[in-house]
Amino acid sequence: MAQSAQEIVSARNANEANSLEALADEIDALDKKLTYGMLLVGGLAAIFNPLIGAGIAAKALLPGIGTLLNKYGLRATGEKLNEYQLKQKIKEAQDNVVQEFSDANTLKIINPILAQLARAIRADEGEYDPLLEADLIDSQIKDLKGERWRELTQTAICHVYKEVYEKPSLHKQAGLGPEDIRWLKVLFDAKPDT
């Protein structure tokens, strides 16, 4: 959720320029007009006096204080300010998400079947065998009424691991050892038909 908030804020502010960047853009536009105008005046002056015309054209092509100030001052400061403001907005959005979740009446549970699957995948056969060490029959989730969570968990695991289970060439790629395959077989065999 926090990652989504960051993406949304970044997308909303992607094309948004702050006032310093807008000022820098305006200075660039005016500087271009001034440069082209001075080149035109230098060209016209060169008709009557080539030395004066060349001087005016040279002055137009050399960067002025406005261009240097814009390039190294305003634009850089504007970009840093924009980056800082974006970081602040992202942090604020993420804090809002966290606050809304903490204020909400949410129930956090740990599904024992999924916890066992995670432990089995992380461990090898010598460290943990889910068929020997787990007792899922007696496992309960006290905060949930009814036992539908067990059926839904089994169905979800069967859908996710069905292709991997059926193709031994994918076992290693999925991080499944022989103990994991045995456990999945028991789970698949015990899954009620839906």
JSON list of C-alpha atoms in Angstrom, two decimals:
[
{"chain": "A", "resi": 1, "resn": "MET", "atom": "CA", "xyz": [0.00, 0.00, 0.00]},
{"chain": "A", "resi": 2, "resn": "ALA", "atom": "CA", "xyz": [2.84, 2.38, 0.85]},
{"chain": "A", "resi": 3, "resn": "GLN", "atom": "CA", "xyz": [4.51, 1.55, -2.49]},
{"chain": "A", "resi": 4, "resn": "SER", "atom": "CA", "xyz": [1.24, 2.28, -4.31]},
{"chain": "A", "resi": 5, "resn": "ALA", "atom": "CA", "xyz": [0.95, 5.61, -2.52]},
{"chain": "A", "resi": 6, "resn": "GLN", "atom": "CA", "xyz": [4.48, 6.50, -3.63]},
{"chain": "A", "resi": 7, "resn": "GLU", "atom": "CA", "xyz": [3.69, 5.60, -7.26]},
{"chain": "A", "resi": 8, "resn": "ILE", "atom": "CA", "xyz": [0.47, 7.62, -7.24]},
{"chain": "A", "resi": 9, "resn": "VAL", "atom": "CA", "xyz": [2.14, 10.73, -5.79]},
{"chain": "A", "resi": 10, "resn": "SER", "atom": "CA", "xyz": [5.06, 10.42, -8.23]},
{"chain": "A", "resi": 11, "resn": "ALA", "atom": "CA", "xyz": [2.69, 10.10, -11.18]},
{"chain": "A", "resi": 12, "resn": "ARG", "atom": "CA", "xyz": [0.63, 13.11, -10.09]},
{"chain": "A", "resi": 13, "resn": "ASN", "atom": "CA", "xyz": [3.70, 15.31, -9.66]},
{"chain": "A", "resi": 14, "resn": "ALA", "atom": "CA", "xyz": [5.67, 14.10, -12.71]},
{"chain": "A", "resi": 15, "resn": "ASN", "atom": "CA", "xyz": [4.96, 17.16, -14.87]},
{"chain": "A", "resi": 16, "resn": "GLU", "atom": "CA", "xyz": [4.49, 19.67, -12.09]},
{"chain": "A", "resi": 17, "resn": "ALA", "atom": "CA", "xyz": [7.13, 22.41, -12.03]},
{"chain": "A", "resi": 18, "resn": "ASN", "atom": "CA", "xyz": [7.60, 24.74, -9.07]},
{"chain": "A", "resi": 19, "resn": "SER", "atom": "CA", "xyz": [7.81, 28.52, -9.39]},
{"chain": "A", "resi": 20, "resn": "LEU", "atom": "CA", "xyz": [11.64, 28.56, -9.56]},
{"chain": "A", "resi": 21, "resn": "GLU", "atom": "CA", "xyz": [11.64, 26.17, -12.50]},
{"chain": "A", "resi": 22, "resn": "ALA", "atom": "CA", "xyz": [8.90, 28.18, -14.21]},
{"chain": "A", "resi": 23, "resn": "LEU", "atom": "CA", "xyz": [10.97, 31.35, -13.69]},
{"chain": "A", "resi": 24, "resn": "ALA", "atom": "CA", "xyz": [14.02, 29.61, -15.16]},
{"chain": "A", "resi": 25, "resn": "ASP", "atom": "CA", "xyz": [11.98, 28.59, -18.20]},
{"chain": "A", "resi": 26, "resn": "GLU", "atom": "CA", "xyz": [10.78, 32.17, -18.68]},
{"chain": "A", "resi": 27, "resn": "ILE", "atom": "CA", "xyz": [14.34, 33.48, -18.42]},
{"chain": "A", "resi": 28, "resn": "ASP", "atom": "CA", "xyz": [15.43, 30.94, -21.05]},
{"chain": "A", "resi": 29, "resn": "ALA", "atom": "CA", "xyz": [12.67, 32.07, -23.40]},
{"chain": "A", "resi": 30, "resn": "LEU", "atom": "CA", "xyz": [13.52, 35.76, -22.91]},
{"chain": "A", "resi": 31, "resn": "ASP", "atom": "CA", "xyz": [17.24, 35.04, -23.32]},
{"chain": "A", "resi": 32, "resn": "LYS", "atom": "CA", "xyz": [16.59, 33.29, -26.66]},
{"chain": "A", "resi": 33, "resn": "LYS", "atom": "CA", "xyz": [14.49, 36.23, -27.89]},
{"chain": "A", "resi": 34, "resn": "LEU", "atom": "CA", "xyz": [17.20, 38.67, -26.80]},
{"chain": "A", "resi": 35, "resn": "THR", "atom": "CA", "xyz": [19.94, 36.61, -28.46]},
{"chain": "A", "resi": 36, "resn": "TYR", "atom": "CA", "xyz": [18.06, 36.37, -31.77]},
{"chain": "A", "resi": 37, "resn": "GLY", "atom": "CA", "xyz": [17.20, 40.08, -31.62]},
{"chain": "A", "resi": 38, "resn": "MET", "atom": "CA", "xyz": [20.80, 41.10, -31.00]},
{"chain": "A", "resi": 39, "resn": "LEU", "atom": "CA", "xyz": [21.99, 38.85, -33.83]},
{"chain": "A", "resi": 40, "resn": "LEU", "atom": "CA", "xyz": [19.50, 40.56, -36.11]},
{"chain": "A", "resi": 41, "resn": "VAL", "atom": "CA", "xyz": [20.65, 44.02, -34.97]},
{"chain": "A", "resi": 42, "resn": "GLY", "atom": "CA", "xyz": [24.30, 42.92, -35.36]},
{"chain": "A", "resi": 43, "resn": "GLY", "atom": "CA", "xyz": [23.57, 41.74, -38.90]},
{"chain": "A", "resi": 44, "resn": "LEU", "atom": "CA", "xyz": [21.92, 45.03, -39.79]},
{"chain": "A", "resi": 45, "resn": "ALA", "atom": "CA", "xyz": [24.74, 47.03, -38.18]},
{"chain": "A", "resi": 46, "resn": "ALA", "atom": "CA", "xyz": [27.31, 44.97, -40.09]},
{"chain": "A", "resi": 47, "resn": "ILE", "atom": "CA", "xyz": [25.92, 46.39, -43.32]},
{"chain": "A", "resi": 48, "resn": "PHE", "atom": "CA", "xyz": [26.98, 49.90, -42.29]},
{"chain": "A", "resi": 49, "resn": "ASN", "atom": "CA", "xyz": [29.95, 49.12, -40.06]},
{"chain": "A", "resi": 50, "resn": "PRO", "atom": "CA", "xyz": [31.27, 45.51, -40.06]},
{"chain": "A", "resi": 51, "resn": "LEU", "atom": "CA", "xyz": [33.32, 46.01, -36.88]},
{"chain": "A", "resi": 52, "resn": "ILE", "atom": "CA", "xyz": [30.34, 47.20, -34.81]},
{"chain": "A", "resi": 53, "resn": "GLY", "atom": "CA", "xyz": [28.14, 44.45, -36.32]},
{"chain": "A", "resi": 54, "resn": "ALA", "atom": "CA", "xyz": [30.67, 41.78, -35.37]},
{"chain": "A", "resi": 55, "resn": "GLY", "atom": "CA", "xyz": [30.88, 43.18, -31.81]},
{"chain": "A", "resi": 56, "resn": "ILE", "atom": "CA", "xyz": [27.11, 43.11, -31.37]},
{"chain": "A", "resi": 57, "resn": "ALA", "atom": "CA", "xyz": [26.88, 39.54, -32.75]},
{"chain": "A", "resi": 58, "resn": "ALA", "atom": "CA", "xyz": [29.71, 38.37, -30.48]},
{"chain": "A", "resi": 59, "resn": "LYS", "atom": "CA", "xyz": [28.00, 39.92, -27.47]},
{"chain": "A", "resi": 60, "resn": "ALA", "atom": "CA", "xyz": [24.76, 38.11, -28.42]},
{"chain": "A", "resi": 61, "resn": "LEU", "atom": "CA", "xyz": [26.50, 34.74, -28.62]},
{"chain": "A", "resi": 62, "resn": "LEU", "atom": "CA", "xyz": [28.45, 35.03, -25.34]},
{"chain": "A", "resi": 63, "resn": "PRO", "atom": "CA", "xyz": [26.48, 33.91, -22.28]},
{"chain": "A", "resi": 64, "resn": "GLY", "atom": "CA", "xyz": [25.21, 36.75, -20.17]},
{"chain": "A", "resi": 65, "resn": "ILE", "atom": "CA", "xyz": [24.66, 36.94, -16.44]},
{"chain": "A", "resi": 66, "resn": "GLY", "atom": "CA", "xyz": [21.02, 35.91, -16.86]},
{"chain": "A", "resi": 67, "resn": "THR", "atom": "CA", "xyz": [21.93, 32.75, -18.71]},
{"chain": "A", "resi": 68, "resn": "LEU", "atom": "CA", "xyz": [24.61, 31.78, -16.21]},
{"chain": "A", "resi": 69, "resn": "LEU", "atom": "CA", "xyz": [22.35, 32.58, -13.25]},
{"chain": "A", "resi": 70, "resn": "ASN", "atom": "CA", "xyz": [19.57, 30.54, -14.80]},
{"chain": "A", "resi": 71, "resn": "LYS", "atom": "CA", "xyz": [21.76, 27.57, -15.70]},
{"chain": "A", "resi": 72, "resn": "TYR", "atom": "CA", "xyz": [23.65, 27.23, -12.42]},
{"chain": "A", "resi": 73, "resn": "GLY", "atom": "CA", "xyz": [21.33, 28.92, -9.93]},
{"chain": "A", "resi": 74, "resn": "LEU", "atom": "CA", "xyz": [17.62, 29.00, -10.46]},
{"chain": "A", "resi": 75, "resn": "ARG", "atom": "CA", "xyz": [17.18, 25.79, -12.44]},
{"chain": "A", "resi": 76, "resn": "ALA", "atom": "CA", "xyz": [19.37, 23.70, -10.11]},
{"chain": "A", "resi": 77, "resn": "THR", "atom": "CA", "xyz": [17.71, 25.18, -7.02]},
{"chain": "A", "resi": 78, "resn": "GLY", "atom": "CA", "xyz": [14.28, 24.62, -8.56]},
{"chain": "A", "resi": 79, "resn": "GLU", "atom": "CA", "xyz": [15.04, 20.99, -9.35]},
{"chain": "A", "resi": 80, "resn": "LYS", "atom": "CA", "xyz": [16.30, 20.35, -5.82]},
{"chain": "A", "resi": 81, "resn": "LEU", "atom": "CA", "xyz": [13.26, 22.07, -4.35]},
{"chain": "A", "resi": 82, "resn": "ASN", "atom": "CA", "xyz": [10.97, 20.03, -6.59]},
{"chain": "A", "resi": 83, "resn": "GLU", "atom": "CA", "xyz": [12.72, 16.80, -5.53]},
{"chain": "A", "resi": 84, "resn": "TYR", "atom": "CA", "xyz": [12.45, 17.75, -1.85]},
{"chain": "A", "resi": 85, "resn": "GLN", "atom": "CA", "xyz": [8.75, 18.60, -2.21]},
{"chain": "A", "resi": 86, "resn": "LEU", "atom": "CA", "xyz": [8.10, 15.29, -4.00]},
{"chain": "A", "resi": 87, "resn": "LYS", "atom": "CA", "xyz": [9.84, 13.34, -1.21]},
{"chain": "A", "resi": 88, "resn": "GLN", "atom": "CA", "xyz": [7.75, 15.19, 1.37]},
{"chain": "A", "resi": 89, "resn": "LYS", "atom": "CA", "xyz": [4.52, 14.43, -0.50]},
{"chain": "A", "resi": 90, "resn": "ILE", "atom": "CA", "xyz": [5.49, 10.73, -0.81]},
{"chain": "A", "resi": 91, "resn": "LYS", "atom": "CA", "xyz": [6.31, 10.53, 2.91]},
{"chain": "A", "resi": 92, "resn": "GLU", "atom": "CA", "xyz": [3.03, 12.25, 3.77]},
{"chain": "A", "resi": 93, "resn": "ALA", "atom": "CA", "xyz": [1.06, 9.83, 1.55]},
{"chain": "A", "resi": 94, "resn": "GLN", "atom": "CA", "xyz": [2.80, 6.81, 3.07]},
{"chain": "A", "resi": 95, "resn": "ASP", "atom": "CA", "xyz": [2.17, 8.14, 6.59]},
{"chain": "A", "resi": 96, "resn": "ASN", "atom": "CA", "xyz": [-1.52, 8.59, 5.70]},
{"chain": "A", "resi": 97, "resn": "VAL", "atom": "CA", "xyz": [-1.73, 4.96, 4.51]},
{"chain": "A", "resi": 98, "resn": "VAL", "atom": "CA", "xyz": [-0.10, 3.71, 7.72]},
{"chain": "A", "resi": 99, "resn": "GLN", "atom": "CA", "xyz": [-2.40, 5.93, 9.82]},
{"chain": "A", "resi": 100, "resn": "GLU", "atom": "CA", "xyz": [-5.52, 4.70, 8.02]},
{"chain": "A", "resi": 101, "resn": "PHE", "atom": "CA", "xyz": [-4.49, 1.09, 8.56]},
{"chain": "A", "resi": 102, "resn": "SER", "atom": "CA", "xyz": [-3.72, 1.62, 12.21]},
{"chain": "A", "resi": 103, "resn": "ASP", "atom": "CA", "xyz": [-7.05, 3.41, 12.73]},
{"chain": "A", "resi": 104, "resn": "ALA", "atom": "CA", "xyz": [-9.02, 0.72, 10.90]},
{"chain": "A", "resi": 105, "resn": "ASN", "atom": "CA", "xyz": [-10.46, -2.27, 12.66]},
{"chain": "A", "resi": 106, "resn": "THR", "atom": "CA", "xyz": [-8.28, -4.84, 10.91]},
{"chain": "A", "resi": 107, "resn": "LEU", "atom": "CA", "xyz": [-7.58, -8.35, 12.03]},
{"chain": "A", "resi": 108, "resn": "LYS", "atom": "CA", "xyz": [-4.09, -9.71, 11.55]},
{"chain": "A", "resi": 109, "resn": "ILE", "atom": "CA", "xyz": [-3.85, -13.47, 11.51]},
{"chain": "A", "resi": 110, "resn": "ILE", "atom": "CA", "xyz": [-1.17, -15.98, 10.61]},
{"chain": "A", "resi": 111, "resn": "ASN", "atom": "CA", "xyz": [-2.45, -18.83, 8.52]},
{"chain": "A", "resi": 112, "resn": "PRO", "atom": "CA", "xyz": [-0.77, -21.98, 9.89]},
{"chain": "A", "resi": 113, "resn": "ILE", "atom": "CA", "xyz": [-0.85, -23.75, 6.52]},
{"chain": "A", "resi": 114, "resn": "LEU", "atom": "CA", "xyz": [0.88, -20.87, 4.74]},
{"chain": "A", "resi": 115, "resn": "ALA", "atom": "CA", "xyz": [3.34, -20.49, 7.61]},
{"chain": "A", "resi": 116, "resn": "GLN", "atom": "CA", "xyz": [4.19, -24.18, 7.28]},
{"chain": "A", "resi": 117, "resn": "LEU", "atom": "CA", "xyz": [4.59, -23.84, 3.50]},
{"chain": "A", "resi": 118, "resn": "ALA", "atom": "CA", "xyz": [6.93, -20.87, 3.92]},
{"chain": "A", "resi": 119, "resn": "ARG", "atom": "CA", "xyz": [9.03, -22.75, 6.50]},
{"chain": "A", "resi": 120, "resn": "ALA", "atom": "CA", "xyz": [9.16, -25.88, 4.32]},
{"chain": "A", "resi": 121, "resn": "ILE", "atom": "CA", "xyz": [10.31, -23.97, 1.25]},
{"chain": "A", "resi": 122, "resn": "ARG", "atom": "CA", "xyz": [13.06, -22.14, 3.20]},
{"chain": "A", "resi": 123, "resn": "ALA", "atom": "CA", "xyz": [14.40, -25.32, 4.81]},
{"chain": "A", "resi": 124, "resn": "ASP", "atom": "CA", "xyz": [15.82, -28.44, 3.23]},
{"chain": "A", "resi": 125, "resn": "GLU", "atom": "CA", "xyz": [14.70, -32.00, 3.95]},
{"chain": "A", "resi": 126, "resn": "GLY", "atom": "CA", "xyz": [17.18, -32.53, 6.77]},
{"chain": "A", "resi": 127, "resn": "GLU", "atom": "CA", "xyz": [16.14, -29.37, 8.61]},
{"chain": "A", "resi": 128, "resn": "TYR", "atom": "CA", "xyz": [12.35, -29.59, 8.39]},
{"chain": "A", "resi": 129, "resn": "ASP", "atom": "CA", "xyz": [9.91, -32.12, 7.00]},
{"chain": "A", "resi": 130, "resn": "PRO", "atom": "CA", "xyz": [6.38, -30.69, 7.13]},
{"chain": "A", "resi": 131, "resn": "LEU", "atom": "CA", "xyz": [4.76, -34.12, 7.22]},
{"chain": "A", "resi": 132, "resn": "LEU", "atom": "CA", "xyz": [6.68, -35.19, 10.29]},
{"chain": "A", "resi": 133, "resn": "GLU", "atom": "CA", "xyz": [6.66, -32.02, 12.37]},
{"chain": "A", "resi": 134, "resn": "ALA", "atom": "CA", "xyz": [3.36, -30.25, 11.70]},
{"chain": "A", "resi": 135, "resn": "ASP", "atom": "CA", "xyz": [-0.08, -31.00, 13.00]},
{"chain": "A", "resi": 136, "resn": "LEU", "atom": "CA", "xyz": [-2.46, -29.11, 10.74]},
{"chain": "A", "resi": 137, "resn": "ILE", "atom": "CA", "xyz": [-5.51, -31.10, 11.75]},
{"chain": "A", "resi": 138, "resn": "ASP", "atom": "CA", "xyz": [-5.64, -29.48, 15.16]},
{"chain": "A", "resi": 139, "resn": "SER", "atom": "CA", "xyz": [-4.46, -26.05, 14.00]},
{"chain": "A", "resi": 140, "resn": "GLN", "atom": "CA", "xyz": [-7.01, -23.33, 14.49]},
{"chain": "A", "resi": 141, "resn": "ILE", "atom": "CA", "xyz": [-7.38, -19.64, 13.83]},
{"chain": "A", "resi": 142, "resn": "LYS", "atom": "CA", "xyz": [-9.23, -18.53, 16.92]},
{"chain": "A", "resi": 143, "resn": "ASP", "atom": "CA", "xyz": [-10.21, -15.11, 15.57]},
{"chain": "A", "resi": 144, "resn": "LEU", "atom": "CA", "xyz": [-11.99, -16.63, 12.54]},
{"chain": "A", "resi": 145, "resn": "LYS", "atom": "CA", "xyz": [-15.29, -18.30, 12.97]},
{"chain": "A", "resi": 146, "resn": "GLY", "atom": "CA", "xyz": [-15.76, -21.51, 11.01]},
{"chain": "A", "resi": 147, "resn": "GLU", "atom": "CA", "xyz": [-13.18, -23.59, 9.21]},
{"chain": "A", "resi": 148, "resn": "ARG", "atom": "CA", "xyz": [-13.58, -22.24, 5.65]},
{"chain": "A", "resi": 149, "resn": "TRP", "atom": "CA", "xyz": [-10.11, -20.70, 5.83]},
{"chain": "A", "resi": 150, "resn": "ARG", "atom": "CA", "xyz": [-8.57, -24.16, 5.62]},
{"chain": "A", "resi": 151, "resn": "GLU", "atom": "CA", "xyz": [-10.44, -25.05, 2.42]},
{"chain": "A", "resi": 152, "resn": "LEU", "atom": "CA", "xyz": [-9.66, -21.68, 0.82]},
{"chain": "A", "resi": 153, "resn": "THR", "atom": "CA", "xyz": [-5.97, -22.00, 1.71]},
{"chain": "A", "resi": 154, "resn": "GLN", "atom": "CA", "xyz": [-5.76, -25.49, 0.24]},
{"chain": "A", "resi": 155, "resn": "THR", "atom": "CA", "xyz": [-7.50, -24.34, -2.94]},
{"chain": "A", "resi": 156, "resn": "ALA", "atom": "CA", "xyz": [-5.17, -21.37, -3.30]},
{"chain": "A", "resi": 157, "resn": "ILE", "atom": "CA", "xyz": [-2.03, -23.48, -2.78]},
{"chain": "A", "resi": 158, "resn": "CYS", "atom": "CA", "xyz": [-3.30, -26.06, -5.28]},
{"chain": "A", "resi": 159, "resn": "HIS", "atom": "CA", "xyz": [-3.91, -23.35, -7.90]},
{"chain": "A", "resi": 160, "resn": "VAL", "atom": "CA", "xyz": [-0.52, -21.74, -7.36]},
{"chain": "A", "resi": 161, "resn": "TYR", "atom": "CA", "xyz": [1.55, -24.94, -7.25]},
{"chain": "A", "resi": 162, "resn": "LYS", "atom": "CA", "xyz": [-0.45, -27.18, -9.63]},
{"chain": "A", "resi": 163, "resn": "GLU", "atom": "CA", "xyz": [1.79, -26.71, -12.68]},
{"chain": "A", "resi": 164, "resn": "VAL", "atom": "CA", "xyz": [5.00, -26.93, -10.66]},
{"chain": "A", "resi": 165, "resn": "TYR", "atom": "CA", "xyz": [3.77, -30.03, -8.84]},
{"chain": "A", "resi": 166, "resn": "GLU", "atom": "CA", "xyz": [2.87, -31.80, -12.08]},
{"chain": "A", "resi": 167, "resn": "LYS", "atom": "CA", "xyz": [6.20, -31.02, -13.83]},
{"chain": "A", "resi": 168, "resn": "PRO", "atom": "CA", "xyz": [9.21, -32.41, -11.95]},
{"chain": "A", "resi": 169, "resn": "SER", "atom": "CA", "xyz": [11.52, -30.29, -14.12]},
{"chain": "A", "resi": 170, "resn": "LEU", "atom": "CA", "xyz": [10.13, -27.19, -12.36]},
{"chain": "A", "resi": 171, "resn": "HIS", "atom": "CA", "xyz": [10.62, -28.46, -8.78]},
{"chain": "A", "resi": 172, "resn": "LYS", "atom": "CA", "xyz": [14.17, -27.17, -8.36]},
{"chain": "A", "resi": 173, "resn": "GLN", "atom": "CA", "xyz": [13.39, -23.83, -10.02]},
{"chain": "A", "resi": 174, "resn": "ALA", "atom": "CA", "xyz": [10.50, -23.32, -7.56]},
{"chain": "A", "resi": 175, "resn": "GLY", "atom": "CA", "xyz": [12.72, -24.26, -4.61]},
{"chain": "A", "resi": 176, "resn": "LEU", "atom": "CA", "xyz": [10.76, -27.41, -3.82]},
{"chain": "A", "resi": 177, "resn": "GLY", "atom": "CA", "xyz": [12.57, -30.35, -2.31]},
{"chain": "A", "resi": 178, "resn": "PRO", "atom": "CA", "xyz": [11.28, -33.92, -2.02]},
{"chain": "A", "resi": 179, "resn": "GLU", "atom": "CA", "xyz": [9.71, -33.17, 1.37]},
{"chain": "A", "resi": 180, "resn": "ASP", "atom": "CA", "xyz": [7.83, -30.21, -0.13]},
{"chain": "A", "resi": 181, "resn": "ILE", "atom": "CA", "xyz": [6.52, -32.37, -2.98]},
{"chain": "A", "resi": 182, "resn": "ARG", "atom": "CA", "xyz": [5.34, -35.03, -0.50]},
{"chain": "A", "resi": 183, "resn": "TRP", "atom": "CA", "xyz": [3.57, -32.36, 1.55]},
{"chain": "A", "resi": 184, "resn": "LEU", "atom": "CA", "xyz": [1.92, -30.88, -1.57]},
{"chain": "A", "resi": 185, "resn": "LYS", "atom": "CA", "xyz": [0.77, -34.38, -2.58]},
{"chain": "A", "resi": 186, "resn": "VAL", "atom": "CA", "xyz": [-0.93, -34.84, 0.79]},
{"chain": "A", "resi": 187, "resn": "LEU", "atom": "CA", "xyz": [-2.46, -31.38, 0.50]},
{"chain": "A", "resi": 188, "resn": "PHE", "atom": "CA", "xyz": [-3.70, -32.03, -3.07]},
{"chain": "A", "resi": 189, "resn": "ASP", "atom": "CA", "xyz": [-5.15, -35.41, -2.08]},
{"chain": "A", "resi": 190, "resn": "ALA", "atom": "CA", "xyz": [-6.92, -33.88, 0.92]},
{"chain": "A", "resi": 191, "resn": "LYS", "atom": "CA", "xyz": [-8.33, -30.93, -1.04]},
{"chain": "A", "resi": 192, "resn": "PRO", "atom": "CA", "xyz": [-12.11, -31.08, -1.20]},
{"chain": "A", "resi": 193, "resn": "ASP", "atom": "CA", "xyz": [-13.62, -30.97, -4.70]},
{"chain": "A", "resi": 194, "resn": "THR", "atom": "CA", "xyz": [-15.05, -27.59, -5.49]}
]
